[in-house]
């Protein structure tokens, strides 16, 4: 019989390295895939995934099994991606200054537009909370109820965010057609 993720998480939090190893094997691909979708770059996704895995033994002590392990892991990943983006942005601003940072980001966006398809560019243009919602509901194929649980929001808020995503995409498509 297959041991549940929740039972493995409890055992891993108690120091069982085999349970931790099994959890990592079960969820590494999911964790990496979500990290890649949140960061948009393979190297950043690899770094984020490894950072999360390095911190996971300590974080498992806070897992209470109030929700599914995967829901908890999605939340940990979203928080880590948000923290990483904030740190990166602070470092960039300090290093380059506000004006240079804006110029560099504009240049990177132009390069990305040439290298990526329209949908990938549209995803990057969405506000982070909308992008996270799309990644969970469409990319990870969670229901709106599951995404709401992961993000700590109501299902209605997730539905509203998805309608906002559609509005943003329509506006971007109109602008691109001009």
CSV table of N, CA and C in Angstrom, one decimal:
chain,number,residue,atom,x,y,z
A,1,UNK,N,0.8,-1.2,0.0
A,1,UNK,CA,0.0,0.0,0.0
A,1,UNK,C,0.9,1.2,0.0
A,2,UNK,N,0.5,2.2,-0.8
A,2,UNK,CA,1.3,3.4,-0.9
A,2,UNK,C,1.1,4.3,0.3
A,3,UNK,N,2.2,4.8,0.9
A,3,UNK,CA,2.1,5.7,2.0
A,3,UNK,C,1.7,7.1,1.6
A,4,UNK,N,0.8,7.7,2.3
A,4,UNK,CA,0.3,9.0,1.9
A,4,UNK,C,1.4,10.1,2.1
A,5,UNK,N,1.3,11.1,1.3
A,5,UNK,CA,2.2,12.2,1.4
A,5,UNK,C,2.2,12.8,2.8
A,6,UNK,N,1.0,12.9,3.4
A,6,UNK,CA,0.9,13.5,4.7
A,6,UNK,C,1.7,12.7,5.7
A,7,UNK,N,1.5,11.4,5.6
A,7,UNK,CA,2.3,10.5,6.6
A,7,UNK,C,3.8,10.6,6.3
A,8,UNK,N,4.2,10.7,5.1
A,8,UNK,CA,5.6,10.8,4.8
A,8,UNK,C,6.1,12.2,5.3
A,9,UNK,N,5.3,13.2,5.1
A,9,UNK,CA,5.7,14.5,5.6
A,9,UNK,C,5.9,14.5,7.1
A,10,UNK,N,5.0,13.8,7.8
A,10,UNK,CA,5.1,13.7,9.3
A,10,UNK,C,6.4,13.0,9.7
A,11,UNK,N,6.7,11.9,9.0
A,11,UNK,CA,7.9,11.1,9.3
A,11,UNK,C,9.1,11.9,8.9
A,12,UNK,N,9.1,12.6,7.8
A,12,UNK,CA,10.3,13.4,7.4
A,12,UNK,C,10.5,14.5,8.4
A,13,UNK,N,9.4,15.1,8.9
A,13,UNK,CA,9.6,16.2,9.9
A,13,UNK,C,10.2,15.6,11.2
A,14,UNK,N,10.0,14.3,11.5
A,14,UNK,CA,10.6,13.7,12.6
A,14,UNK,C,12.0,13.1,12.4
A,15,UNK,N,12.5,13.4,11.2
A,15,UNK,CA,13.9,13.1,10.9
A,15,UNK,C,14.1,11.8,10.0
A,16,UNK,N,13.0,11.3,9.5
A,16,UNK,CA,13.1,10.1,8.7
A,16,UNK,C,13.6,10.5,7.3
A,17,UNK,N,14.9,10.2,7.0
A,17,UNK,CA,15.5,10.7,5.7
A,17,UNK,C,14.9,9.9,4.5
A,18,UNK,N,14.5,8.6,4.7
A,18,UNK,CA,13.9,7.8,3.6
A,18,UNK,C,12.5,8.4,3.3
A,19,UNK,N,11.8,8.8,4.2
A,19,UNK,CA,10.5,9.5,4.0
A,19,UNK,C,10.7,10.8,3.2
A,20,UNK,N,11.7,11.6,3.6
A,20,UNK,CA,12.0,12.8,2.9
A,20,UNK,C,12.4,12.5,1.5
A,21,UNK,N,13.2,11.6,1.3
A,21,UNK,CA,13.7,11.2,0.0
A,21,UNK,C,12.5,10.8,-0.9
A,22,UNK,N,11.6,10.0,-0.4
A,22,UNK,CA,10.4,9.6,-1.2
A,22,UNK,C,9.5,10.8,-1.5
A,23,UNK,N,9.3,11.7,-0.6
A,23,UNK,CA,8.6,12.9,-0.9
A,23,UNK,C,9.2,13.7,-2.0
A,24,UNK,N,10.5,13.9,-2.0
A,24,UNK,CA,11.2,14.6,-3.0
A,24,UNK,C,11.0,13.9,-4.3
A,25,UNK,N,11.2,12.6,-4.4
A,25,UNK,CA,11.1,11.9,-5.6
A,25,UNK,C,9.6,12.0,-6.2
A,26,UNK,N,8.7,11.9,-5.3
A,26,UNK,CA,7.3,12.0,-5.8
A,26,UNK,C,6.9,13.4,-6.3
A,27,UNK,N,7.5,14.5,-5.7
A,27,UNK,CA,7.1,15.8,-6.0
A,27,UNK,C,8.1,16.7,-6.7
A,28,UNK,N,9.3,16.2,-7.0
A,28,UNK,CA,10.3,17.0,-7.6
A,28,UNK,C,9.8,17.6,-9.0
A,29,UNK,N,9.3,16.8,-9.8
A,29,UNK,CA,8.8,17.3,-11.1
A,29,UNK,C,7.8,18.3,-11.0
A,30,UNK,N,6.8,18.1,-10.1
A,30,UNK,CA,5.7,19.1,-9.9
A,30,UNK,C,6.3,20.4,-9.4
A,31,UNK,N,7.2,20.3,-8.4
A,31,UNK,CA,7.9,21.5,-7.8
A,31,UNK,C,8.7,22.2,-8.9
A,32,UNK,N,9.4,21.5,-9.7
A,32,UNK,CA,10.2,22.2,-10.7
A,32,UNK,C,9.3,22.8,-11.8
A,33,UNK,N,8.3,22.1,-12.2
A,33,UNK,CA,7.4,22.6,-13.2
A,33,UNK,C,6.7,23.9,-12.7
A,34,UNK,N,6.3,23.9,-11.5
A,34,UNK,CA,5.6,25.1,-11.0
A,34,UNK,C,6.7,26.3,-10.9
A,35,UNK,N,7.9,26.0,-10.4
A,35,UNK,CA,8.9,27.0,-10.3
A,35,UNK,C,9.2,27.6,-11.7
A,36,UNK,N,9.3,26.7,-12.7
A,36,UNK,CA,9.6,27.2,-14.0
A,36,UNK,C,8.5,28.1,-14.5
A,37,UNK,N,7.2,27.7,-14.3
A,37,UNK,CA,6.1,28.6,-14.7
A,37,UNK,C,6.1,29.9,-14.0
A,38,UNK,N,6.5,29.9,-12.7
A,38,UNK,CA,6.5,31.1,-12.0
A,38,UNK,C,7.7,32.1,-12.3
A,39,UNK,N,8.8,31.5,-12.6
A,39,UNK,CA,10.0,32.3,-13.0
A,39,UNK,C,10.1,32.6,-14.4
A,40,UNK,N,9.7,31.7,-15.3
A,40,UNK,CA,9.8,31.9,-16.7
A,40,UNK,C,11.2,31.5,-17.3
A,41,UNK,N,12.1,31.1,-16.4
A,41,UNK,CA,13.4,30.7,-16.9
A,41,UNK,C,13.9,29.4,-16.2
A,42,UNK,N,14.5,28.6,-17.0
A,42,UNK,CA,14.9,27.3,-16.5
A,42,UNK,C,15.9,27.4,-15.4
A,43,UNK,N,17.0,28.2,-15.6
A,43,UNK,CA,18.0,28.4,-14.6
A,43,UNK,C,17.4,28.9,-13.3
A,44,UNK,N,16.5,29.9,-13.4
A,44,UNK,CA,15.9,30.4,-12.2
A,44,UNK,C,15.0,29.4,-11.5
A,45,UNK,N,14.3,28.6,-12.3
A,45,UNK,CA,13.5,27.5,-11.8
A,45,UNK,C,14.3,26.4,-11.1
A,46,UNK,N,15.5,26.1,-11.6
A,46,UNK,CA,16.4,25.2,-11.0
A,46,UNK,C,16.8,25.7,-9.6
A,47,UNK,N,17.3,27.0,-9.6
A,47,UNK,CA,17.7,27.6,-8.4
A,47,UNK,C,16.6,27.6,-7.3
A,48,UNK,N,15.4,28.0,-7.8
A,48,UNK,CA,14.3,28.1,-6.8
A,48,UNK,C,13.9,26.7,-6.3
A,49,UNK,N,13.9,25.8,-7.1
A,49,UNK,CA,13.6,24.4,-6.7
A,49,UNK,C,14.6,23.9,-5.7
A,50,UNK,N,15.9,24.1,-6.0
A,50,UNK,CA,16.9,23.7,-5.0
A,50,UNK,C,16.8,24.4,-3.7
A,51,UNK,N,16.5,25.7,-3.8
A,51,UNK,CA,16.4,26.5,-2.5
A,51,UNK,C,15.2,25.9,-1.7
A,52,UNK,N,14.1,25.6,-2.4
A,52,UNK,CA,13.0,25.1,-1.6
A,52,UNK,C,13.3,23.7,-1.0
A,53,UNK,N,14.0,22.9,-1.8
A,53,UNK,CA,14.3,21.6,-1.3
A,53,UNK,C,15.3,21.7,-0.1
A,54,UNK,N,16.2,22.6,-0.2
A,54,UNK,CA,17.2,22.8,0.9
A,54,UNK,C,16.5,23.3,2.2
A,55,UNK,N,15.4,24.1,2.1
A,55,UNK,CA,14.7,24.6,3.2
A,55,UNK,C,13.6,23.6,3.7
A,56,UNK,N,13.2,22.7,2.8
A,56,UNK,CA,12.0,21.8,3.1
A,56,UNK,C,12.1,21.0,4.4
A,57,UNK,N,13.3,20.5,4.8
A,57,UNK,CA,13.3,19.7,6.1
A,57,UNK,C,12.8,20.6,7.2
A,58,UNK,N,13.3,21.8,7.3
A,58,UNK,CA,12.9,22.7,8.4
A,58,UNK,C,11.4,23.1,8.2
A,59,UNK,N,11.0,23.4,7.0
A,59,UNK,CA,9.6,23.8,6.8
A,59,UNK,C,8.6,22.7,7.1
A,60,UNK,N,9.0,21.4,6.9
A,60,UNK,CA,8.1,20.3,7.2
A,60,UNK,C,7.6,20.3,8.6
A,61,UNK,N,8.4,20.9,9.5
A,61,UNK,CA,8.0,20.9,10.9
A,61,UNK,C,6.7,21.7,11.1
A,62,UNK,N,6.5,22.7,10.2
A,62,UNK,CA,5.3,23.5,10.3
A,62,UNK,C,4.1,22.9,9.5
A,63,UNK,N,4.3,21.8,8.8
A,63,UNK,CA,3.2,21.2,8.1
A,63,UNK,C,2.3,20.5,9.1
A,64,UNK,N,1.0,20.9,9.1
A,64,UNK,CA,0.1,20.3,10.1
A,64,UNK,C,-1.0,19.4,9.5
A,65,UNK,N,-0.9,19.1,8.2
A,65,UNK,CA,-1.8,18.2,7.5
A,65,UNK,C,-3.3,18.7,7.6
A,66,UNK,N,-3.4,20.1,7.8
A,66,UNK,CA,-4.8,20.6,7.7
A,66,UNK,C,-5.3,20.6,6.2
A,67,UNK,N,-4.4,20.5,5.3
A,67,UNK,CA,-4.7,20.4,3.9
A,67,UNK,C,-3.8,19.3,3.3
A,68,UNK,N,-4.0,19.0,2.0
A,68,UNK,CA,-3.2,18.0,1.4
A,68,UNK,C,-1.8,18.5,1.3
A,69,UNK,N,-0.8,17.6,1.3
A,69,UNK,CA,0.6,18.0,1.2
A,69,UNK,C,0.9,18.8,0.0
A,70,UNK,N,0.3,18.4,-1.2
A,70,UNK,CA,0.5,19.1,-2.4
A,70,UNK,C,0.0,20.6,-2.3
A,71,UNK,N,-1.1,20.8,-1.7
A,71,UNK,CA,-1.6,22.2,-1.5
A,71,UNK,C,-0.6,23.0,-0.7
A,72,UNK,N,-0.1,22.4,0.4
A,72,UNK,CA,0.9,23.0,1.2
A,72,UNK,C,2.2,23.3,0.4
A,73,UNK,N,2.6,22.3,-0.4
A,73,UNK,CA,3.8,22.5,-1.2
A,73,UNK,C,3.7,23.6,-2.2
A,74,UNK,N,2.5,23.7,-2.8
A,74,UNK,CA,2.2,24.8,-3.8
A,74,UNK,C,2.4,26.2,-3.0
A,75,UNK,N,1.9,26.2,-1.9
A,75,UNK,CA,1.9,27.5,-1.1
A,75,UNK,C,3.4,27.8,-0.7
A,76,UNK,N,4.2,26.8,-0.3
A,76,UNK,CA,5.6,27.0,0.0
A,76,UNK,C,6.3,27.5,-1.3
A,77,UNK,N,6.0,27.0,-2.4
A,77,UNK,CA,6.6,27.4,-3.7
A,77,UNK,C,6.2,28.8,-4.1
A,78,UNK,N,4.9,29.1,-4.0
A,78,UNK,CA,4.5,30.5,-4.3
A,78,UNK,C,5.2,31.5,-3.4
A,79,UNK,N,5.3,31.2,-2.1
A,79,UNK,CA,6.0,32.1,-1.2
A,79,UNK,C,7.4,32.2,-1.5
A,80,UNK,N,8.1,31.1,-1.8
A,80,UNK,CA,9.5,31.2,-2.1
A,80,UNK,C,9.8,32.0,-3.4
A,81,UNK,N,8.9,31.8,-4.4
A,81,UNK,CA,9.1,32.5,-5.7
A,81,UNK,C,8.9,34.0,-5.4
A,82,UNK,N,7.9,34.4,-4.6
A,82,UNK,CA,7.6,35.8,-4.3
A,82,UNK,C,8.8,36.4,-3.6
A,83,UNK,N,9.3,35.7,-2.6
A,83,UNK,CA,10.4,36.2,-1.8
A,83,UNK,C,11.7,36.3,-2.7
A,84,UNK,N,11.9,35.4,-3.6
A,84,UNK,CA,13.1,35.4,-4.5
A,84,UNK,C,13.0,36.6,-5.4
A,85,UNK,N,11.8,36.8,-6.0
A,85,UNK,CA,11.6,38.0,-6.9
A,85,UNK,C,11.8,39.3,-6.2
A,86,UNK,N,11.3,39.4,-4.9
A,86,UNK,CA,11.5,40.6,-4.2
A,86,UNK,C,13.0,40.9,-3.9
A,87,UNK,N,13.7,39.9,-3.5
A,87,UNK,CA,15.1,40.0,-3.2
A,87,UNK,C,15.9,40.4,-4.5
A,88,UNK,N,15.5,39.7,-5.6
A,88,UNK,CA,16.2,40.0,-6.8
A,88,UNK,C,15.9,41.5,-7.3
A,89,UNK,N,14.7,41.9,-7.1
A,89,UNK,CA,14.4,43.3,-7.5
A,89,UNK,C,15.1,44.3,-6.6
A,90,UNK,N,15.2,44.1,-5.4
A,90,UNK,CA,15.9,45.0,-4.5
A,90,UNK,C,17.4,45.1,-4.8
A,91,UNK,N,18.0,43.9,-5.1
A,91,UNK,CA,19.4,43.9,-5.5
A,91,UNK,C,19.6,44.6,-6.8
A,92,UNK,N,18.7,44.4,-7.8
A,92,UNK,CA,18.9,45.1,-9.1
A,92,UNK,C,18.8,46.6,-8.9
A,93,UNK,N,17.8,47.0,-8.2
A,93,UNK,CA,17.6,48.5,-8.0
A,93,UNK,C,18.8,49.1,-7.3
A,94,UNK,N,19.3,48.4,-6.3
A,94,UNK,CA,20.4,48.9,-5.5
A,94,UNK,C,21.7,49.0,-6.4
A,95,UNK,N,21.8,48.0,-7.3
A,95,UNK,CA,23.0,47.9,-8.1
A,95,UNK,C,23.0,48.8,-9.3
A,96,UNK,N,21.8,49.0,-9.9
A,96,UNK,CA,21.7,49.7,-11.1
A,96,UNK,C,21.0,51.1,-11.1
A,97,UNK,N,20.3,51.3,-10.0
A,97,UNK,CA,19.5,52.5,-9.9
A,97,UNK,C,18.2,52.3,-10.6
A,98,UNK,N,17.3,53.2,-10.3
A,98,UNK,CA,15.9,53.1,-10.8
A,98,UNK,C,15.8,53.2,-12.3
A,99,UNK,N,16.4,54.2,-12.9
A,99,UNK,CA,16.4,54.5,-14.3
A,99,UNK,C,17.0,53.4,-15.1
A,100,UNK,N,18.2,52.9,-14.7
A,100,UNK,CA,18.9,51.9,-15.4
A,100,UNK,C,18.1,50.6,-15.3
A,101,UNK,N,17.5,50.3,-14.2
A,101,UNK,CA,16.7,49.1,-14.0
A,101,UNK,C,15.6,49.1,-15.0
A,102,UNK,N,14.9,50.2,-15.1
A,102,UNK,CA,13.8,50.3,-16.0
A,102,UNK,C,14.2,50.1,-17.5
A,103,UNK,N,15.3,50.7,-17.8
A,103,UNK,CA,15.9,50.5,-19.2
A,103,UNK,C,16.3,49.1,-19.5
A,104,UNK,N,16.9,48.5,-18.5
A,104,UNK,CA,17.3,47.1,-18.6
A,104,UNK,C,16.1,46.2,-18.7
A,105,UNK,N,15.1,46.4,-17.9
A,105,UNK,CA,13.9,45.5,-18.0
A,105,UNK,C,13.2,45.7,-19.3
A,106,UNK,N,13.2,46.9,-19.8
A,106,UNK,CA,12.5,47.1,-21.1
A,106,UNK,C,13.3,46.4,-22.2
A,107,UNK,N,14.7,46.4,-22.1
A,107,UNK,CA,15.5,45.7,-23.1
A,107,UNK,C,15.3,44.2,-23.0
A,108,UNK,N,15.2,43.7,-21.8
A,108,UNK,CA,15.0,42.3,-21.6
A,108,UNK,C,13.6,41.9,-22.1
A,109,UNK,N,12.6,42.7,-21.9
A,109,UNK,CA,11.3,42.4,-22.4
A,109,UNK,C,11.3,42.3,-23.9
A,110,UNK,N,12.0,43.2,-24.5
A,110,UNK,CA,12.1,43.2,-26.0
A,110,UNK,C,12.7,41.9,-26.5
A,111,UNK,N,13.8,41.5,-25.8
A,111,UNK,CA,14.5,40.3,-26.2
A,111,UNK,C,13.6,39.1,-26.0
A,112,UNK,N,12.9,39.1,-24.9
A,112,UNK,CA,11.9,38.0,-24.6
A,112,UNK,C,10.8,37.9,-25.6
A,113,UNK,N,10.4,39.1,-26.1
A,113,UNK,CA,9.3,39.1,-27.1
A,113,UNK,C,9.7,38.4,-28.4
A,114,UNK,N,11.0,38.5,-28.7
A,114,UNK,CA,11.5,37.9,-29.9
A,114,UNK,C,11.7,36.4,-29.7
A,115,UNK,N,12.0,36.0,-28.5
A,115,UNK,CA,12.4,34.6,-28.3
A,115,UNK,C,11.2,33.8,-27.8
A,116,UNK,N,10.1,34.4,-27.3
A,116,UNK,CA,9.0,33.6,-26.8
A,116,UNK,C,7.8,33.9,-27.7
A,117,UNK,N,6.8,32.9,-27.6
A,117,UNK,CA,5.6,33.1,-28.3
A,117,UNK,C,4.7,34.2,-27.6
A,118,UNK,N,3.6,34.5,-28.2
A,118,UNK,CA,2.7,35.6,-27.7
A,118,UNK,C,2.2,35.3,-26.3
A,119,UNK,N,1.8,34.1,-26.1
A,119,UNK,CA,1.2,33.7,-24.8
A,119,UNK,C,2.2,33.8,-23.7
A,120,UNK,N,3.4,33.4,-23.9
A,120,UNK,CA,4.4,33.5,-22.8
A,120,UNK,C,4.6,34.9,-22.5
A,121,UNK,N,4.7,35.8,-23.5
A,121,UNK,CA,4.8,37.2,-23.2
A,121,UNK,C,3.6,37.8,-22.5
A,122,UNK,N,2.4,37.3,-22.9
A,122,UNK,CA,1.2,37.8,-22.2
A,122,UNK,C,1.2,37.4,-20.7
A,123,UNK,N,1.7,36.2,-20.4
A,123,UNK,CA,1.8,35.7,-19.0
A,123,UNK,C,2.7,36.6,-18.2
A,124,UNK,N,3.9,36.9,-18.8
A,124,UNK,CA,4.8,37.8,-18.1
A,124,UNK,C,4.2,39.2,-17.8
A,125,UNK,N,3.4,39.6,-18.7
A,125,UNK,CA,2.8,41.0,-18.6
A,125,UNK,C,1.7,41.0,-17.5
A,126,UNK,N,1.2,39.9,-17.1
A,126,UNK,CA,0.1,39.9,-16.1
A,126,UNK,C,0.7,40.3,-14.7
A,127,UNK,N,-0.1,40.9,-13.9
A,127,UNK,CA,0.3,41.2,-12.5
A,127,UNK,C,0.6,39.8,-11.8
A,128,UNK,N,1.5,39.8,-10.9
A,128,UNK,CA,1.9,38.5,-10.3
A,128,UNK,C,0.8,37.7,-9.7
A,129,UNK,N,-0.2,38.4,-9.1
A,129,UNK,CA,-1.3,37.6,-8.5
A,129,UNK,C,-2.1,36.9,-9.6
A,130,UNK,N,-2.3,37.6,-10.7
A,130,UNK,CA,-3.0,36.9,-11.8
A,130,UNK,C,-2.2,35.8,-12.4
A,131,UNK,N,-0.9,36.0,-12.6
A,131,UNK,CA,0.0,35.0,-13.2
A,131,UNK,C,0.0,33.8,-12.3
A,132,UNK,N,0.1,34.0,-11.0
A,132,UNK,CA,0.1,32.8,-10.1
A,132,UNK,C,-1.3,32.1,-10.2
A,133,UNK,N,-2.4,32.8,-10.3
A,133,UNK,CA,-3.7,32.1,-10.4
A,133,UNK,C,-3.7,31.3,-11.7
A,134,UNK,N,-3.3,31.9,-12.8
A,134,UNK,CA,-3.2,31.1,-14.1
A,134,UNK,C,-2.3,29.9,-14.0
A,135,UNK,N,-1.2,30.1,-13.4
A,135,UNK,CA,-0.3,28.9,-13.3
A,135,UNK,C,-0.9,27.8,-12.5
A,136,UNK,N,-1.6,28.1,-11.4
A,136,UNK,CA,-2.2,27.0,-10.6
A,136,UNK,C,-3.4,26.4,-11.4
A,137,UNK,N,-4.3,27.3,-11.9
A,137,UNK,CA,-5.5,26.7,-12.5
A,137,UNK,C,-5.3,26.1,-13.8
A,138,UNK,N,-4.6,26.7,-14.7
A,138,UNK,CA,-4.4,26.2,-16.1
A,138,UNK,C,-3.1,25.4,-16.2
A,139,UNK,N,-2.0,25.9,-15.6
A,139,UNK,CA,-0.7,25.1,-15.7
A,139,UNK,C,-0.7,23.9,-14.9
A,140,UNK,N,-1.2,24.0,-13.7
A,140,UNK,CA,-1.1,22.8,-12.8
A,140,UNK,C,-2.5,22.1,-12.8
A,141,UNK,N,-3.4,22.6,-13.5
A,141,UNK,CA,-4.8,22.0,-13.6
A,141,UNK,C,-5.5,21.8,-12.3
A,142,UNK,N,-5.3,22.8,-11.4
A,142,UNK,CA,-6.1,22.7,-10.2
A,142,UNK,C,-7.5,23.3,-10.4
A,143,UNK,N,-8.4,22.9,-9.7
A,143,UNK,CA,-9.7,23.5,-9.8
A,143,UNK,C,-9.6,24.9,-9.1
A,144,UNK,N,-10.6,25.7,-9.3
A,144,UNK,CA,-10.6,27.0,-8.7
A,144,UNK,C,-10.7,26.9,-7.2
A,145,UNK,N,-11.4,25.9,-6.7
A,145,UNK,CA,-11.5,25.6,-5.3
A,145,UNK,C,-10.1,25.2,-4.7
A,146,UNK,N,-9.4,24.4,-5.4
A,146,UNK,CA,-8.0,24.0,-5.0
A,146,UNK,C,-7.1,25.2,-5.0
A,147,UNK,N,-7.1,26.0,-6.1
A,147,UNK,CA,-6.3,27.1,-6.2
A,147,UNK,C,-6.6,28.1,-5.0
A,148,UNK,N,-7.8,28.3,-4.7
A,148,UNK,CA,-8.2,29.2,-3.6
A,148,UNK,C,-7.6,28.7,-2.3
A,149,UNK,N,-7.7,27.4,-2.1
A,149,UNK,CA,-7.1,26.8,-0.9
A,149,UNK,C,-5.6,27.1,-0.8
A,150,UNK,N,-4.9,26.8,-1.9
A,150,UNK,CA,-3.4,27.0,-2.0
A,150,UNK,C,-3.1,28.5,-1.7
A,151,UNK,N,-3.9,29.4,-2.3
A,151,UNK,CA,-3.5,30.8,-2.1
A,151,UNK,C,-4.2,31.5,-0.9
A,152,UNK,N,-5.0,30.7,-0.2
A,152,UNK,CA,-5.6,31.3,1.0
A,152,UNK,C,-6.7,32.4,0.6
A,153,UNK,N,-7.4,32.2,-0.5
A,153,UNK,CA,-8.4,33.1,-0.9
A,153,UNK,C,-9.7,32.4,-1.1
A,154,UNK,N,-10.8,33.1,-1.4
A,154,UNK,CA,-12.0,32.5,-1.7
A,154,UNK,C,-12.1,32.1,-3.1
A,155,UNK,N,-13.0,31.1,-3.4
A,155,UNK,CA,-13.1,30.6,-4.7
A,155,UNK,C,-13.6,31.7,-5.6
A,156,UNK,N,-14.5,32.6,-5.1
A,156,UNK,CA,-15.0,33.7,-5.9
A,156,UNK,C,-13.8,34.7,-6.3
A,157,UNK,N,-12.8,34.8,-5.5
A,157,UNK,CA,-11.7,35.7,-5.8
A,157,UNK,C,-10.9,35.0,-7.0
A,158,UNK,N,-10.8,33.7,-6.9
A,158,UNK,CA,-10.1,33.0,-8.0
A,158,UNK,C,-10.8,33.2,-9.3
A,159,UNK,N,-12.2,33.1,-9.2
A,159,UNK,CA,-13.0,33.2,-10.4
A,159,UNK,C,-12.9,34.7,-11.0
A,160,UNK,N,-12.9,35.6,-10.1
A,160,UNK,CA,-12.7,37.0,-10.5
A,160,UNK,C,-11.3,37.2,-11.2
A,161,UNK,N,-10.3,36.7,-10.6
A,161,UNK,CA,-8.9,36.8,-11.1
A,161,UNK,C,-8.9,36.2,-12.5
A,162,UNK,N,-9.5,35.1,-12.7
A,162,UNK,CA,-9.5,34.5,-14.0
A,162,UNK,C,-10.2,35.3,-15.1
A,163,UNK,N,-11.3,36.0,-14.6
A,163,UNK,CA,-12.0,36.9,-15.6
A,163,UNK,C,-11.1,38.1,-15.9
A,164,UNK,N,-10.3,38.5,-14.9
A,164,UNK,CA,-9.3,39.6,-15.1
A,164,UNK,C,-8.2,39.2,-16.1
A,165,UNK,N,-7.8,38.0,-16.0
A,165,UNK,CA,-6.8,37.4,-16.9
A,165,UNK,C,-7.3,37.5,-18.3
A,166,UNK,N,-8.6,37.1,-18.5
A,166,UNK,CA,-9.2,37.1,-19.8
A,166,UNK,C,-9.3,38.5,-20.4
A,167,UNK,N,-9.6,39.5,-19.5
A,167,UNK,CA,-9.7,40.9,-19.9
A,167,UNK,C,-8.3,41.4,-20.3
A,168,UNK,N,-7.3,41.1,-19.5
A,168,UNK,CA,-5.9,41.5,-19.9
A,168,UNK,C,-5.5,40.9,-21.2
A,169,UNK,N,-5.8,39.6,-21.4
A,169,UNK,CA,-5.4,39.0,-22.7
A,169,UNK,C,-6.1,39.6,-23.9
A,170,UNK,N,-7.4,39.9,-23.7
A,170,UNK,CA,-8.1,40.6,-24.8
A,170,UNK,C,-7.5,41.9,-25.1
A,171,UNK,N,-7.2,42.7,-24.1
A,171,UNK,CA,-6.5,44.0,-24.3
A,171,UNK,C,-5.2,43.9,-25.0
A,172,UNK,N,-4.4,42.9,-24.6
A,172,UNK,CA,-3.1,42.7,-25.2
A,172,UNK,C,-3.2,42.3,-26.6
A,173,UNK,N,-4.2,41.4,-26.9
A,173,UNK,CA,-4.4,41.0,-28.3
A,173,UNK,C,-4.8,42.2,-29.2
A,174,UNK,N,-5.7,43.0,-28.7
A,174,UNK,CA,-6.1,44.2,-29.4
A,174,UNK,C,-4.9,45.1,-29.7
A,175,UNK,N,-4.1,45.3,-28.7
A,175,UNK,CA,-2.9,46.2,-28.8
A,175,UNK,C,-1.9,45.6,-29.9
A,176,UNK,N,-1.8,44.3,-29.8
A,176,UNK,CA,-0.9,43.6,-30.8
A,176,UNK,C,-1.4,43.6,-32.2
A,177,UNK,N,-2.7,43.7,-32.4
A,177,UNK,CA,-3.3,43.8,-33.7
A,177,UNK,C,-3.2,45.1,-34.4
A,178,UNK,N,-2.9,46.1,-33.6
A,178,UNK,CA,-2.8,47.5,-34.1
A,178,UNK,C,-1.6,47.7,-34.9
